[in-house]
mmCIF file of C-alpha atoms in Angstrom:
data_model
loop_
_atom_site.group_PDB
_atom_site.id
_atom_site.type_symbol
_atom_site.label_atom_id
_atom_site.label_comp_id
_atom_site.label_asym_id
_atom_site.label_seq_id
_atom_site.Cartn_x
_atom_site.Cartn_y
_atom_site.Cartn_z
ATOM 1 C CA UNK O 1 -46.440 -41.319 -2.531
ATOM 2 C CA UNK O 2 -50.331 -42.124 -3.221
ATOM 3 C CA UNK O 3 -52.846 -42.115 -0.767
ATOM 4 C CA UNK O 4 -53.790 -45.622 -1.181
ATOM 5 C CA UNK O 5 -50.167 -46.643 0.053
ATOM 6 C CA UNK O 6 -50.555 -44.525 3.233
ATOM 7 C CA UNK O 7 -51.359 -46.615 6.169
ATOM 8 C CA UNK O 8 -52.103 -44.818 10.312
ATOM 9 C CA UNK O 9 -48.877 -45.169 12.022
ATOM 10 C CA UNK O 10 -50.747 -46.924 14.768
ATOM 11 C CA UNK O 11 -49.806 -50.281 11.903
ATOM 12 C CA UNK O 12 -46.651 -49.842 11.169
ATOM 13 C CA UNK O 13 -45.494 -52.209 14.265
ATOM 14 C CA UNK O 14 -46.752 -54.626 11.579
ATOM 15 C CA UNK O 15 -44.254 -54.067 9.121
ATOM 16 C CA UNK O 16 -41.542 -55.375 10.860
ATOM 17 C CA UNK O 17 -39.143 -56.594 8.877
ATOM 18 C CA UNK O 18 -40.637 -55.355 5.701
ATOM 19 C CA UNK O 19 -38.497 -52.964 3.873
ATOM 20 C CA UNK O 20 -40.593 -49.455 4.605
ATOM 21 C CA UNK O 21 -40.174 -45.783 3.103
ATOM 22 C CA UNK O 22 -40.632 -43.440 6.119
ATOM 23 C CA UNK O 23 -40.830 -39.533 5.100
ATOM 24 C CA UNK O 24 -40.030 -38.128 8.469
ATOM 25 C CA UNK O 25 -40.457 -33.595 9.530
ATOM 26 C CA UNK O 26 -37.512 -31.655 10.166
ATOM 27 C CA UNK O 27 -37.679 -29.585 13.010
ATOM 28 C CA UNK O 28 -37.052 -26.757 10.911
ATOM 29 C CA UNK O 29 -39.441 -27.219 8.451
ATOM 30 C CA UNK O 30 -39.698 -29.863 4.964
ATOM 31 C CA UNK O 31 -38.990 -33.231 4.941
ATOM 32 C CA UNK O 32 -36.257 -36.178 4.692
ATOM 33 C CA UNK O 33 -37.098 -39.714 3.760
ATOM 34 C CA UNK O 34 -35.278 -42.767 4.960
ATOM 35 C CA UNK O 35 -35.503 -46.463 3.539
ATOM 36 C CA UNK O 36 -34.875 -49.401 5.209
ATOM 37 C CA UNK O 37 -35.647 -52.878 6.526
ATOM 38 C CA UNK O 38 -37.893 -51.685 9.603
ATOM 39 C CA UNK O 39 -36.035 -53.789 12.779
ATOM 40 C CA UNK O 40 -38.281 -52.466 15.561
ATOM 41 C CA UNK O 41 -41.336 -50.108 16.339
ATOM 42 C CA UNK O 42 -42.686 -49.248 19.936
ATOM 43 C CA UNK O 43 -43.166 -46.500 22.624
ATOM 44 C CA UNK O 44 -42.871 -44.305 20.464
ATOM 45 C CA UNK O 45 -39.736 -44.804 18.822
ATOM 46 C CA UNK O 46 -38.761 -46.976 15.832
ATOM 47 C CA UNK O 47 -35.309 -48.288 13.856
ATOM 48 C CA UNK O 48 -34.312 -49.412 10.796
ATOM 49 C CA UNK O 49 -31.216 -50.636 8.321
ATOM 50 C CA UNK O 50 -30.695 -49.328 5.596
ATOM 51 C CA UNK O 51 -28.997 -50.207 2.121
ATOM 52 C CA UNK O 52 -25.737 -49.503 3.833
ATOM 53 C CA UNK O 53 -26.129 -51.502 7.030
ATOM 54 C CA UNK O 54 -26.810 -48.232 9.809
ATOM 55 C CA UNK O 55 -29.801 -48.063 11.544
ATOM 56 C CA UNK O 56 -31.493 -45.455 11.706
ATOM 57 C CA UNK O 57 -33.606 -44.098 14.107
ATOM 58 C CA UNK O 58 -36.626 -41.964 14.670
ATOM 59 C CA UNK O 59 -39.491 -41.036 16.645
ATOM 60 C CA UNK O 60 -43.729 -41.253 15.788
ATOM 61 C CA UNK O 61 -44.081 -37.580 16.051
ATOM 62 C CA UNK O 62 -41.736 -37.018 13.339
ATOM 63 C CA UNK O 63 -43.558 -39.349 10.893
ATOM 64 C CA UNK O 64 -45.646 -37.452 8.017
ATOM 65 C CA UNK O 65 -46.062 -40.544 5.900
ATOM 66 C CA UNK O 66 -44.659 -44.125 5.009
ATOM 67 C CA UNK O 67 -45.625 -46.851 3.051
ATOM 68 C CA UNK O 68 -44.117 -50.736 2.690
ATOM 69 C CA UNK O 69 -41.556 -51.581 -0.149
ATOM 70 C CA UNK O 70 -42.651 -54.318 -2.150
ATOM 71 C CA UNK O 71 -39.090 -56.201 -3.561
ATOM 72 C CA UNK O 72 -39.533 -56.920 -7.258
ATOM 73 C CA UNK O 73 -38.615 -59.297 -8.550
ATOM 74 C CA UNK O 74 -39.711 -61.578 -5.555
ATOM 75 C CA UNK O 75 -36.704 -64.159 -5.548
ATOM 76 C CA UNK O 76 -34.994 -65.097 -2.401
ATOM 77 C CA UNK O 77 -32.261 -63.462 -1.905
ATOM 78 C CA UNK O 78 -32.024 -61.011 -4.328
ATOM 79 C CA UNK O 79 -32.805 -57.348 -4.907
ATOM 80 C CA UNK O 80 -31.769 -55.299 -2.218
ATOM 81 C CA UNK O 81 -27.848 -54.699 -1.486
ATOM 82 C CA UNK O 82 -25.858 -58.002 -0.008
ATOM 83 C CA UNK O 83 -25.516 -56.188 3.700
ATOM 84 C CA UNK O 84 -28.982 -55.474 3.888
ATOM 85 C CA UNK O 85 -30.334 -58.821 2.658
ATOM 86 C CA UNK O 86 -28.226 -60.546 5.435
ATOM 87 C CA UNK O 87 -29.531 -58.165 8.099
ATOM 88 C CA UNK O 88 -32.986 -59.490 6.710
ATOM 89 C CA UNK O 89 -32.456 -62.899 7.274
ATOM 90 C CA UNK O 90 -30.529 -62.631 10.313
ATOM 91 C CA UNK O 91 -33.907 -60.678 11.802
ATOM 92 C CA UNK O 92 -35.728 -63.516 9.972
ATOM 93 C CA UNK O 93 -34.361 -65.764 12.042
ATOM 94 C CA UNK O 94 -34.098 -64.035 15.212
ATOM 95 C CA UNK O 95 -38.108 -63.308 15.238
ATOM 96 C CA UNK O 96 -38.808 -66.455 14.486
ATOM 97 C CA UNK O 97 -36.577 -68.276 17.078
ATOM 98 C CA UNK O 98 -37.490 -65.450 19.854
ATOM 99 C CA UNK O 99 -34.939 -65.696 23.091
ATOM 100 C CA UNK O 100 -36.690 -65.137 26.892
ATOM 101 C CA UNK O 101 -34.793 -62.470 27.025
ATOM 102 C CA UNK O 102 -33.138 -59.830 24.922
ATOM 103 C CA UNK O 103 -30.915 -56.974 26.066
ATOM 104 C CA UNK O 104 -30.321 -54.396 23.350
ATOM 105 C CA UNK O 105 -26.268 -53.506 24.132
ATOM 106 C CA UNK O 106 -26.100 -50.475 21.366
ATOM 107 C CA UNK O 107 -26.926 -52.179 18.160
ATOM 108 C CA UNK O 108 -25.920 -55.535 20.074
ATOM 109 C CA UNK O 109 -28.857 -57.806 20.389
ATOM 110 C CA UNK O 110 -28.422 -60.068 23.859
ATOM 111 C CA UNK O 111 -29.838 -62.921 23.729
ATOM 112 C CA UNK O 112 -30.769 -65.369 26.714
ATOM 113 C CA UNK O 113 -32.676 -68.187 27.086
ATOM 114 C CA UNK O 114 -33.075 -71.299 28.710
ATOM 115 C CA UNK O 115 -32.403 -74.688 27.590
ATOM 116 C CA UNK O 116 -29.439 -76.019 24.907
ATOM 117 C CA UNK O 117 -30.073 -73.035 22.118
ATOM 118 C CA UNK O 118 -26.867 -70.907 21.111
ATOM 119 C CA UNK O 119 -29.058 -68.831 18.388
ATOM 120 C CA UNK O 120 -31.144 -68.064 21.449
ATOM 121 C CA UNK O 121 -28.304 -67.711 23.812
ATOM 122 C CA UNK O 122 -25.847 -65.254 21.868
ATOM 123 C CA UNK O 123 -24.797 -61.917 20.486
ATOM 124 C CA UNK O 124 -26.530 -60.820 17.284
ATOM 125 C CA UNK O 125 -24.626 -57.824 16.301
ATOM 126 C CA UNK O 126 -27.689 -55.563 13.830
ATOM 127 C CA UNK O 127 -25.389 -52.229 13.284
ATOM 128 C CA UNK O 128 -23.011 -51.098 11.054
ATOM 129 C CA UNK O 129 -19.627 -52.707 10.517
ATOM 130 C CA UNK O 130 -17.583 -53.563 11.480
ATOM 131 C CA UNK O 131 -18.153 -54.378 14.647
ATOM 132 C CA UNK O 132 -22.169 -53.683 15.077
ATOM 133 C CA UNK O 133 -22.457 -50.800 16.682
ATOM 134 C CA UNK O 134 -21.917 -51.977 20.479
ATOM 135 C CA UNK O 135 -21.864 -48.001 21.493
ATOM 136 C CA UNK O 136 -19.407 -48.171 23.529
ATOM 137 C CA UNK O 137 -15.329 -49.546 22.663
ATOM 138 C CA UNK O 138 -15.590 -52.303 21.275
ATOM 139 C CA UNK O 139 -12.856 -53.995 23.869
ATOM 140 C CA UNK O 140 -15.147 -52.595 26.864
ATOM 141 C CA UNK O 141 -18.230 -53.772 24.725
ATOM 142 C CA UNK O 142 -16.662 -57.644 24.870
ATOM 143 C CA UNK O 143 -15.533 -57.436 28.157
ATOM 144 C CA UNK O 144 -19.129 -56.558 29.454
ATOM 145 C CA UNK O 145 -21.008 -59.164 27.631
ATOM 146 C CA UNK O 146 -18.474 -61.482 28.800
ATOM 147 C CA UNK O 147 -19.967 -60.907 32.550
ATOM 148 C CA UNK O 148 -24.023 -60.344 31.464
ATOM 149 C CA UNK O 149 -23.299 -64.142 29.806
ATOM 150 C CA UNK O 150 -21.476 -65.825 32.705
ATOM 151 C CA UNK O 151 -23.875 -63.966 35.230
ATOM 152 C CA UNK O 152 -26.569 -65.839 33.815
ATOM 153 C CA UNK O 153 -24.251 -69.094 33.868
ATOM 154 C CA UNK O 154 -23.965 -69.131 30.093
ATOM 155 C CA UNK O 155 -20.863 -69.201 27.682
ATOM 156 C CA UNK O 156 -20.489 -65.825 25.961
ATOM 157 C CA UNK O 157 -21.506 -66.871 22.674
ATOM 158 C CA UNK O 158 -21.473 -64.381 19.293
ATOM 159 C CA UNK O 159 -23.249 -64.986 16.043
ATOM 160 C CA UNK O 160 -21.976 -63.826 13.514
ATOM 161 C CA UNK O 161 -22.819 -63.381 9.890
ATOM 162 C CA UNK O 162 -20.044 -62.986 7.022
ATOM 163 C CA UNK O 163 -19.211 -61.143 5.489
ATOM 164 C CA UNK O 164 -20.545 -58.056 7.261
ATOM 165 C CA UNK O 165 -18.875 -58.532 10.396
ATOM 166 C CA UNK O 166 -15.635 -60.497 9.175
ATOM 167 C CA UNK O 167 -13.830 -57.752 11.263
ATOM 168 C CA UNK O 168 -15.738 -58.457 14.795
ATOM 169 C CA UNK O 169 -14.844 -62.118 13.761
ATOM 170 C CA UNK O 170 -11.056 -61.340 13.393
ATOM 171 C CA UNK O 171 -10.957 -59.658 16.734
ATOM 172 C CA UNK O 172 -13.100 -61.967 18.579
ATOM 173 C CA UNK O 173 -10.087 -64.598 17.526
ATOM 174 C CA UNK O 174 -7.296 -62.608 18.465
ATOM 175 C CA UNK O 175 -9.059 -62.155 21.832
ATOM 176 C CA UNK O 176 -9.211 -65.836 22.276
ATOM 177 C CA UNK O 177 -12.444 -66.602 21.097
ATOM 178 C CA UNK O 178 -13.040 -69.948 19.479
ATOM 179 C CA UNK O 179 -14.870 -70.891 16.212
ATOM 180 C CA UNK O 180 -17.638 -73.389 17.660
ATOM 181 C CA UNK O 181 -19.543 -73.885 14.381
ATOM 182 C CA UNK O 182 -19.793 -72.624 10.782
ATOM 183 C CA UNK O 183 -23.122 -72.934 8.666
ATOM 184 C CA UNK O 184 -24.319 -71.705 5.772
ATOM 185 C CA UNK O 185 -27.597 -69.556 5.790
ATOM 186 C CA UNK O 186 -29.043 -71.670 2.239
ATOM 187 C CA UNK O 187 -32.629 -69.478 0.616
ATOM 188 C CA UNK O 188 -35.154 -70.851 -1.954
ATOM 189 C CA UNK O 189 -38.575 -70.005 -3.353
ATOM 190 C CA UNK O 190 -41.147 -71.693 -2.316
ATOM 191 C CA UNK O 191 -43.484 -73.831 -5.755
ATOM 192 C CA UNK O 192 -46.521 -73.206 -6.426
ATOM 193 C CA UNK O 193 -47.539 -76.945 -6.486
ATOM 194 C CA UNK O 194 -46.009 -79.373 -4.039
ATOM 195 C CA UNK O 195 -46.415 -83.212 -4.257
ATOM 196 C CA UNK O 196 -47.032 -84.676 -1.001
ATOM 197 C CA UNK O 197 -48.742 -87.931 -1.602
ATOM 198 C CA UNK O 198 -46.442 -90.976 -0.829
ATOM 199 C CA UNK O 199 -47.941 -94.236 -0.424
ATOM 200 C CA UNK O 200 -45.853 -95.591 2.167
ATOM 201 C CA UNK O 201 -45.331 -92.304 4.287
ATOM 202 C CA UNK O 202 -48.200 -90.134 6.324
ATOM 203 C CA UNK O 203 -47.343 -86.418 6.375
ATOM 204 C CA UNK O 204 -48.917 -84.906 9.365
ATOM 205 C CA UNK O 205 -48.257 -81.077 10.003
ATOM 206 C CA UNK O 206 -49.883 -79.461 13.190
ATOM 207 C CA UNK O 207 -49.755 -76.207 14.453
ATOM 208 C CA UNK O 208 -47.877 -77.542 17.532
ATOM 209 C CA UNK O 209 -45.541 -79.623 18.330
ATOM 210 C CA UNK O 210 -46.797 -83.164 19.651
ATOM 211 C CA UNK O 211 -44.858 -84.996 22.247
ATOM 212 C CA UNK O 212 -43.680 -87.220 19.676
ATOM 213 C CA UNK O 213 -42.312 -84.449 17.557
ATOM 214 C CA UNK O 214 -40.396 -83.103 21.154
ATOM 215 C CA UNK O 215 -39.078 -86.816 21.558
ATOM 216 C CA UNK O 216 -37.715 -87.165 18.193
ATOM 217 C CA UNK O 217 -34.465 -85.053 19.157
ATOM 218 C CA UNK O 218 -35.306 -84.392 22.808
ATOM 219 C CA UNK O 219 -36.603 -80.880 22.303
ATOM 220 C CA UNK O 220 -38.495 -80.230 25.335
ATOM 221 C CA UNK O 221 -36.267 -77.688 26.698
ATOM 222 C CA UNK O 222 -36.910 -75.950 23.526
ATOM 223 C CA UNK O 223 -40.156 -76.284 23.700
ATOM 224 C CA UNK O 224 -41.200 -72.718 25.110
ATOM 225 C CA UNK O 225 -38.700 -71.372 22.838
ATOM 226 C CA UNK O 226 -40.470 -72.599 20.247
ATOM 227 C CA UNK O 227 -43.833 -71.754 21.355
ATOM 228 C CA UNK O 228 -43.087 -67.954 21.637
ATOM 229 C CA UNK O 229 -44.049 -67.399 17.485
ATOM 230 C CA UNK O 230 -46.109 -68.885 15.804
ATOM 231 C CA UNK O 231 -44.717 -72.090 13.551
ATOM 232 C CA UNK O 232 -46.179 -75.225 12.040
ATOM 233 C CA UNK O 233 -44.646 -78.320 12.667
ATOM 234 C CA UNK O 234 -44.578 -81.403 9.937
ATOM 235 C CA UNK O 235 -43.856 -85.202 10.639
ATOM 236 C CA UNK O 236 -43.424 -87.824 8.157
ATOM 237 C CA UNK O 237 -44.688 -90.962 9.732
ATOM 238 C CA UNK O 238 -44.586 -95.028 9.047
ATOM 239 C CA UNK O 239 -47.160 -96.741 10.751
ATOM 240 C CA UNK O 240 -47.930 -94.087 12.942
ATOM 241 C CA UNK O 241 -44.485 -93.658 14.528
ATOM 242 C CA UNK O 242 -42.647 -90.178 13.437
ATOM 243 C CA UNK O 243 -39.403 -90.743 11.764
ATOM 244 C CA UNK O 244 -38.779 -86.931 10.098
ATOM 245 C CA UNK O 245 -39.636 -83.926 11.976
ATOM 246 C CA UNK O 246 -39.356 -80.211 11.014
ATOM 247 C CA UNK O 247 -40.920 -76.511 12.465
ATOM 248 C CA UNK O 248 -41.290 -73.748 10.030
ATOM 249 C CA UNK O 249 -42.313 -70.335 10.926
ATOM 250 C CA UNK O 250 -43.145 -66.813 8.388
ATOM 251 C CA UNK O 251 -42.270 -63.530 8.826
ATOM 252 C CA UNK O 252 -44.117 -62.058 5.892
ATOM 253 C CA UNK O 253 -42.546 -63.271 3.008
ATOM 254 C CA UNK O 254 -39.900 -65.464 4.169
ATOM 255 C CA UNK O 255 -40.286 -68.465 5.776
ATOM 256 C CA UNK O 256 -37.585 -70.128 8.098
ATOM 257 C CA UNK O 257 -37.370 -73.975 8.399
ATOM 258 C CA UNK O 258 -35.293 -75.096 11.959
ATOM 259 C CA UNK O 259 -35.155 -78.661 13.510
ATOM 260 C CA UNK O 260 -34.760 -80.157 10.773
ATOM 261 C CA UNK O 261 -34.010 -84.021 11.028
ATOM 262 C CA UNK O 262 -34.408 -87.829 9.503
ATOM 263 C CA UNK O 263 -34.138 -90.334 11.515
ATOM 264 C CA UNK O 264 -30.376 -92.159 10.500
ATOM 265 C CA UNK O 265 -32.372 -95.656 9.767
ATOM 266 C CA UNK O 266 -34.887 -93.871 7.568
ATOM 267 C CA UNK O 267 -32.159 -91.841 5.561
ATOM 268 C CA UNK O 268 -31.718 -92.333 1.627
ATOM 269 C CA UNK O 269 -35.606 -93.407 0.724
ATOM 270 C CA UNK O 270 -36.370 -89.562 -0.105
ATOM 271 C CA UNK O 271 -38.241 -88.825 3.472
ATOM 272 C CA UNK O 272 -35.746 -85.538 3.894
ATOM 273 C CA UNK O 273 -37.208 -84.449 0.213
ATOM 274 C CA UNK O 274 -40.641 -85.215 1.204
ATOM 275 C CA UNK O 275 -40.690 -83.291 5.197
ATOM 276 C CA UNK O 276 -38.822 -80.042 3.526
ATOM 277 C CA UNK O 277 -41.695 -79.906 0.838
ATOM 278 C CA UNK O 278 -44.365 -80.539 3.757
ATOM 279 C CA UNK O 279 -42.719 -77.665 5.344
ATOM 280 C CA UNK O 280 -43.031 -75.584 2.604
ATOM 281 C CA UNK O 281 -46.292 -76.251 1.728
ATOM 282 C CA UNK O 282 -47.013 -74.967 5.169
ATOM 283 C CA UNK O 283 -45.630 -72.260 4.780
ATOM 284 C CA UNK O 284 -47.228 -71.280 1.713
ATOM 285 C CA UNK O 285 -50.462 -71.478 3.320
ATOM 286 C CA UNK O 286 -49.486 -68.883 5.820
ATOM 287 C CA UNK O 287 -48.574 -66.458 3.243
ATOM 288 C CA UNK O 288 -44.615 -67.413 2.369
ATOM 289 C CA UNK O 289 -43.134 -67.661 -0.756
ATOM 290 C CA UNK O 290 -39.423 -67.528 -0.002
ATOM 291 C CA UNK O 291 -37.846 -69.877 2.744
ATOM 292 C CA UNK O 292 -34.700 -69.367 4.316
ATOM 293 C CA UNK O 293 -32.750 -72.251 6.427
ATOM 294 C CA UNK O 294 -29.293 -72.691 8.402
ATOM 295 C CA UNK O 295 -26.822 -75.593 7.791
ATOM 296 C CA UNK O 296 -24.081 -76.851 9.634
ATOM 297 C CA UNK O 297 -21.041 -76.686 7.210
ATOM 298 C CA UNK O 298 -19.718 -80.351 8.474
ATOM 299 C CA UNK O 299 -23.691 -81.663 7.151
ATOM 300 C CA UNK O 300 -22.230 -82.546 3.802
ATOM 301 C CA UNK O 301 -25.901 -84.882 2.933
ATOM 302 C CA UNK O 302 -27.507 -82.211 4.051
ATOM 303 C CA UNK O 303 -25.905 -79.520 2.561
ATOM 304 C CA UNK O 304 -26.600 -81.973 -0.554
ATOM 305 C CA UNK O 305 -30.310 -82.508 -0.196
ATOM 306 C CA UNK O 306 -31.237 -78.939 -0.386
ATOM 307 C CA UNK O 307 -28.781 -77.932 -3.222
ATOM 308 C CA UNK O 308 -30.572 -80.788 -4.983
ATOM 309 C CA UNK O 309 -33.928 -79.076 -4.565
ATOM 310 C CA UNK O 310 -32.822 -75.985 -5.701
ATOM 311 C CA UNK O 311 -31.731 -74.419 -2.670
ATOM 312 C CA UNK O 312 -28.646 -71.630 -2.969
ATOM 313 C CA UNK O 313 -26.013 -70.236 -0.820
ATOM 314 C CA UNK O 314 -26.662 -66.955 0.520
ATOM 315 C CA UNK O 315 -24.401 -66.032 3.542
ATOM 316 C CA UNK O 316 -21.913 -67.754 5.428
ATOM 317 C CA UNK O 317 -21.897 -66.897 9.627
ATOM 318 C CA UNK O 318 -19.895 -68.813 12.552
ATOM 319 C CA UNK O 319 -20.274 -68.587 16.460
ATOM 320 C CA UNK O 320 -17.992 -68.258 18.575
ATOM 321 C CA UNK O 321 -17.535 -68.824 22.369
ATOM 322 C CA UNK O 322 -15.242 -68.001 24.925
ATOM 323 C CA UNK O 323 -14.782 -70.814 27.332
ATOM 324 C CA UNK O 324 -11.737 -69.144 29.368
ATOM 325 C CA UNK O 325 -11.429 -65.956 30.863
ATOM 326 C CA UNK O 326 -9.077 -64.113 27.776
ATOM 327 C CA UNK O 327 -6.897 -61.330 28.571
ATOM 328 C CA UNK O 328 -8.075 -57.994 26.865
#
C-alpha cells in the first residue's frame, strides 16, 4: 500500500460508502486486512460489508493503514459481487433519503420518520443473510419491531431487497405479513454531454425545493426529510408553471433520483426524457457519474422511459407491512 494512498484516520468518516481496504493490528502482533463497502464510522468504532454480505467491525485504535478502492471499470452496477453491490445501493439510498430517526436493531436499520415515507419509515435489514443479522431470534427480532413501530403509531413496515434476503421475505409471509409494493432498483451511467435546450420547455434546477416543486405532489410533509442531505431539485416548466419535478442527491459516485413525476396532461411530449437528463446533469456537476433510481413494478411507462434511455435492471426489493396483530 503506497504512501500517497494513506489518508489520517481522522477522514475516513468521509469514505462512507466507498469500498475501503482497512489493514487493522492484532493484539498479538502482525496484521489482517479487511475489504469492504465502509457502512459507518464514529466514536471510535467503524463497520463494513464485505464481498460476502457480513459486516465487519472494528475499532480506530486497531487501524495501521487504509486506503479507498477505486471500482474499475466504473459502470453502474458492475464489478464488485451481486450481494455487495445491492448493499451499496440500498446504503445509497438510505443516506440520501435520511429518516429522523434510526435505531440500529443488530444489523437491522430502524427507520422513523414523520410524514407519508415507507423508505423512511421501515426496516432496512444491512447484515448477512438470510435474515440480516437482527442479533437476536429472528421470531423475537419481528415481534419487537412490531411494538418500536406501533409505539410510534406506525405500520411495521420491512424493506427488503432480493435476492439477498428472499428468506426474511418468505418468513415475513408466513407470519402474515403482506406484500405492499414491488419495484425495481433500475442503474445507469450518467453522459458526458446532456442536451437540455428545448424551445418550448424552461428547465430550472435549484438547490432547494420551491413551494411549487412541494405543491406539485403535495410534498411538504417530506419536506424536512428531504432537506436532511443535500439534493438538487429540477423542474421543467411552460410558461412559468412547473409541470415535471424531480430531486437528485450523490453519494460519491452514485447519484439517486426520487420524486420523480410528469404531470398526466403533460405526458407523451418527451418532458419525462428531458427532467431525468436535467437531473443528471445535476448530478454530474456534483461529482456523479452513475445514477441509481427505484420503480414501482405496476409503472409500466415508467418502467419504459428509463429502459429507453438506457437504464438496466439491477435488483428487485418489496415491502411489506403488517396491518394485524399476527400470531408468532
Amino acid at each position: 500500500m503506497s504512501q500517497a494512498s494513506q489518508r489520517s484516520q481522522a477522514n475516513l468518516a468521509e469514505s462512507i460508502g466507498e469500498r475501503v481496504t482497512i489493514r487493522l493490528r492484532e493484539p498479538e502482533g502482525g496484521f489482517r486486512d479487511i475489504v469492504g463497502i465502509l457502512q459507518k464510522f464514529d466514536s471510535g468504532t467503524g463497520e463494513l460489508i464485505n464481498s460476502k454480505g457480513k459486516a465487519l467491525t472494528f475499532s480506530e485504535n486497531e487501524i495501521a493503514i487504509w486506503r479507498e478502492v477505486k471500482p474499475l471499470p466504473d459502470r453502474a452496477g458492475a464489478g464488485a459481487p451481486y450481494s455487495l453491490r445491492i448493499n451499496e445501493l440500498e446504503l445509497l439510498s438510505d443516506t440520501t433519503w435520511p429518516a429522523d430517526k434510526v435505531i440500529e436493531f443488530g444489523k437491522w436499520r430502524l427507520r422513523i420518520s414523520d410524514g407519508f415515507t415507507m423508505r423512511a419509515n421501515s426496516v432496512l435489514p444491512t447484515g448477512a443473510a438470510p435474515y440480516g443479522d437482527p442479533g437476536i431470534e429472528i421470531s423475537d427480532a419481528v415481534q419487537e419491531i412490531v411494538k418500536i413501530y406501533r409505539d410510534h403509531g406506525l405500520t411495521p413496515t420491512f424493506t427488503l431487497p432480493l435476492p439477498v434476503f428472499e428468506e426474511l421475505d418468505s418468513y415475513l409471509q408466513h407470519q402474515g405479513w403482506s406484500l405492499k409494493v414491488g419495484a425495481e432498483y433500475l442503474v445507469n451511467e450518467i453522459p458526458k454531454e446532456l442536451e437540455l435546450t428545448r424551445p418550448d420547455f424552461d428547465v430550472v434546477v435549484r438547490d432547494e425545493p420551491s413551494k411549487e416543486w412541494l405543491s406539485v405532489q403535495s410534498d411538504f410533509t417530506l419536506e424536512r426529510i428531504m432537506r436532511n442531505y443535500p439534493a438538487k431539485y429540477a423542474e421543467i416548466q411552460i410558461q412559468g408553471k412547473a409541470v415535471a419535478i424531480g430531486r437528485i442527491a450523490t453519494l460519491g459516485t452514485w447519484s439517486l433520483a426520487t420524486r420523480v413525476f410528469v404531470n398526466p396532461e403533460f405526458r407523451g411530449r418527451g418532458i419525462g426524457n428531458l427532467l431525468m437528463r436535467a437531473l443528471m446533469a445535476a448530478a454530474r456537476t456534483d461529482g456523479a457519474t452513475k445514477i441509481g433510481l427505484q420503480v414501482d413494478v405496476e409503472n409500466g411507462a415508467a418502467l419504459a422511459l428509463y429502459r429507453a434511455m438506457g437504464f438496466r435492471f439491477h435488483h428487485p426489493y418489496r415491502y411489506r407491512v403488517l396491518n394485524e396483530v399476527s400470531p408468532q
